[in-house]
Steps between C-alpha positions, in 0.01 A plus 500: 500500500507845338169622355676684218426384145864391475519360856497124445859440613480738799415384851381838627369829368718795414542758774247783462773766487682303228174479305468877505867547418496283189149578375480706182123524465491861622684611187472223239120502510512769233596221256169318547395555138823353364485210743145409401557539126814287526313231692217495247749450215675228702171317566406511133840363406472214753164403351634526145783264593265251672644571845175658620143411405294751308250501788770595749634761257161665470451504877845655547450767235157597633627498858798719415285748310265521799796565732628775273160669516495468879840668523394782270179547702702519824340182635813288530680485833872436458673297773858545619493136614476398133818696426447622144257573220538147357404313817220742584335443164561124493355457850186694411468308173521164678242611756269601217532205258647217707775261390518643150659809653777288648584361155576844355853502636595184309821547297588837645670655803457834670849569367391506136155631593632815666745546216210484254293749699788743522581476129139569411475784750816670375384469140177680585671766708751574225215591266346723767830678565544552127153653480598752769827573316300574185272733696793701635664510159174632355490770769856603411414521130185705569692742722792526256257592222318749720824686575685419178639854455619556859876549538675414826858478621658160450736398777818306560640475852176681599651810335333667204658364184303563179143605416270211412131447438301394803335240277845359422562457872170318555561273203827386657286339770275354232807327358599367843150358547517340156805305613313408819211370291743288295666366814163379626447330164806293586361428846180375339690261275688351795178468699323341204651155569280231655644312803204275589583134457842530659357356821698559816828499305531189279182480294229238554433133430157581356454529119417872501474737204684820588450648154123477547519693827725759338248553219213526751688768693639673189868440572742530208765272652541213749792447734721225364664421834291420807764623746517834325121522480445499876806703599511770232424850628689686227179653368426645845849645527461638148167657591655662806797616295276654232282651773805648674628662182152635429477645850844659458366676191197621694728609784709711262182658365387556859821679589461736205132556574584589861766745383285653228205576728719662767507880527867489399408359156127572475490332158177307568206496735347173608126461528364550852351151480850352480656690791455540874550782746668548835330467838703799622595711197190615309692609189643155425410295192701181520570265203425189705425274203844557352668463838319174573586352161863599555487332842321186385774444242728383780230261615477329160879484463506343848266223384737426211797479736303276737404259221852480360633431849235236568578301187877539489583205729213261431576145388262329259213447503221652709579652840263673741711815456323546167180586684673832567460592133134595545474796737775698326366446149141573606602825667719600205212440259262711707758777543593519131143498372389767745805719436443490125130578537546800731781638284281497190248712693771733627645560151158569350410737783813717517524849356817618327616856567628575152596862577712395797680245285544757221649749745735231632655437156542871428670566831778247484788401274350183354546649152880511539545182294298658219731802516796267448319310224434831323874566480574144387256545213700814408818289477651522850627173657267383775759512778575864420129576466444339839759732653346810339154402622638439847660845497165655402332323792771618738461858378122486550536361852742780584254759365187339644327428169430216253625414151190641335574836667840536331532748217632404158806715570572303819471174309731622224767596755511129587497390134454679166299200379195621694244671280159660552324162490663388828206621712257286302738203516502491880128554562358199694251429221782490245715284725217249523407515131856439384548182706345301221722192511311171531361471853578864578281762665399699190133561430523273196672217687263516795207488259651184351554359850135561587390322183730206575375491861139470386592220259689316773207540739268343245743209458536454877124499546466233234759275664356548848143439386607177329665384823196600709270300272703187585429530872234263634 
């Protein structure tokens, strides 16, 4: 007969290699807190419903709390032979308190138990990811304020397009992160559904009180279908989707950071603490943090693809395939949290070369649109104004100069509508100031964006703190 805790119907033990192959304890042990808290709530519910004596309940609760302390003190030896976090804890509990430990599993299955643990774990991790998002957003706001008057070239197609405020550029990433924060709010809601009580797949014959367990564990909702409860992994796929989009945002920021700190751009300098050198070339200062974040983005996206592929062909209800949800989500969580944390440091530590950026916008043709707009305001149709501006650019290229170098006489040859105020109209500072439409790059609009960003940060912190207070 098998010695496994589920081995009653087996005539021999599982092959040792199979034990190692199917065991999840090496990665799911990080959910020990959720497993123990879920078991304590389950034991209290069983006693409340008269399924378990109060004496057994108290022994179980005390035993589980002792085990949790042992794990946190590093005094708990996990066994691959016991497969997972649930069996490891239950075995130790039974050894410690006797038969009462064996009664804990009444009216539940590992199918709904692991689902419960994972729901609780994802809820907690969502709040931690959101905290790191807030930290990076705060770093972006601080840096945008610090360099609020710096003008840089804005790009399309990686070609200089129009002058913008550097703060405006940073706040674009703030907005992306705000959407990421909101996406994780949705993940939290889908994780905030309690599956315990679904049993293996069909519920239980015992008169349990699922609402009581949900209140003990601070769940807002309870699964209304037992099959769905044990097989649902939507919230994990949603987490991985939100994490992938977040990492794509960080990857885009990484690409720009890598470009900006190159000698070709030289717009910023990263702190020495956030870079590495070369073992051969002594002059090198490599933006490794940005490169690693850009690279790790593919890793997180890969976990999303793996999870989608794992679930796509599964029949209801629980299948062992679902064990494959853990390693990917755990790694994605670690990767996202670490990437956000290091990027907040990098943003706070970088120096902006304002004079280099200023020179860049005075030595290009990013004010050509403003030249056209000037003529439109004088009554010329935009398409004609566009052509005149294009001709001015062509003339400057031919003569090796820029629009600001043209004389009034040269402008008036192209159009009599040009007057002496044209030079002021195409200065980078004027170009920026005049883009005062809502959400634009003007000093006034960016000031409003900074104010709105601070208000949104305060709101996000309030929501995240409320969610964190619910964790047990």
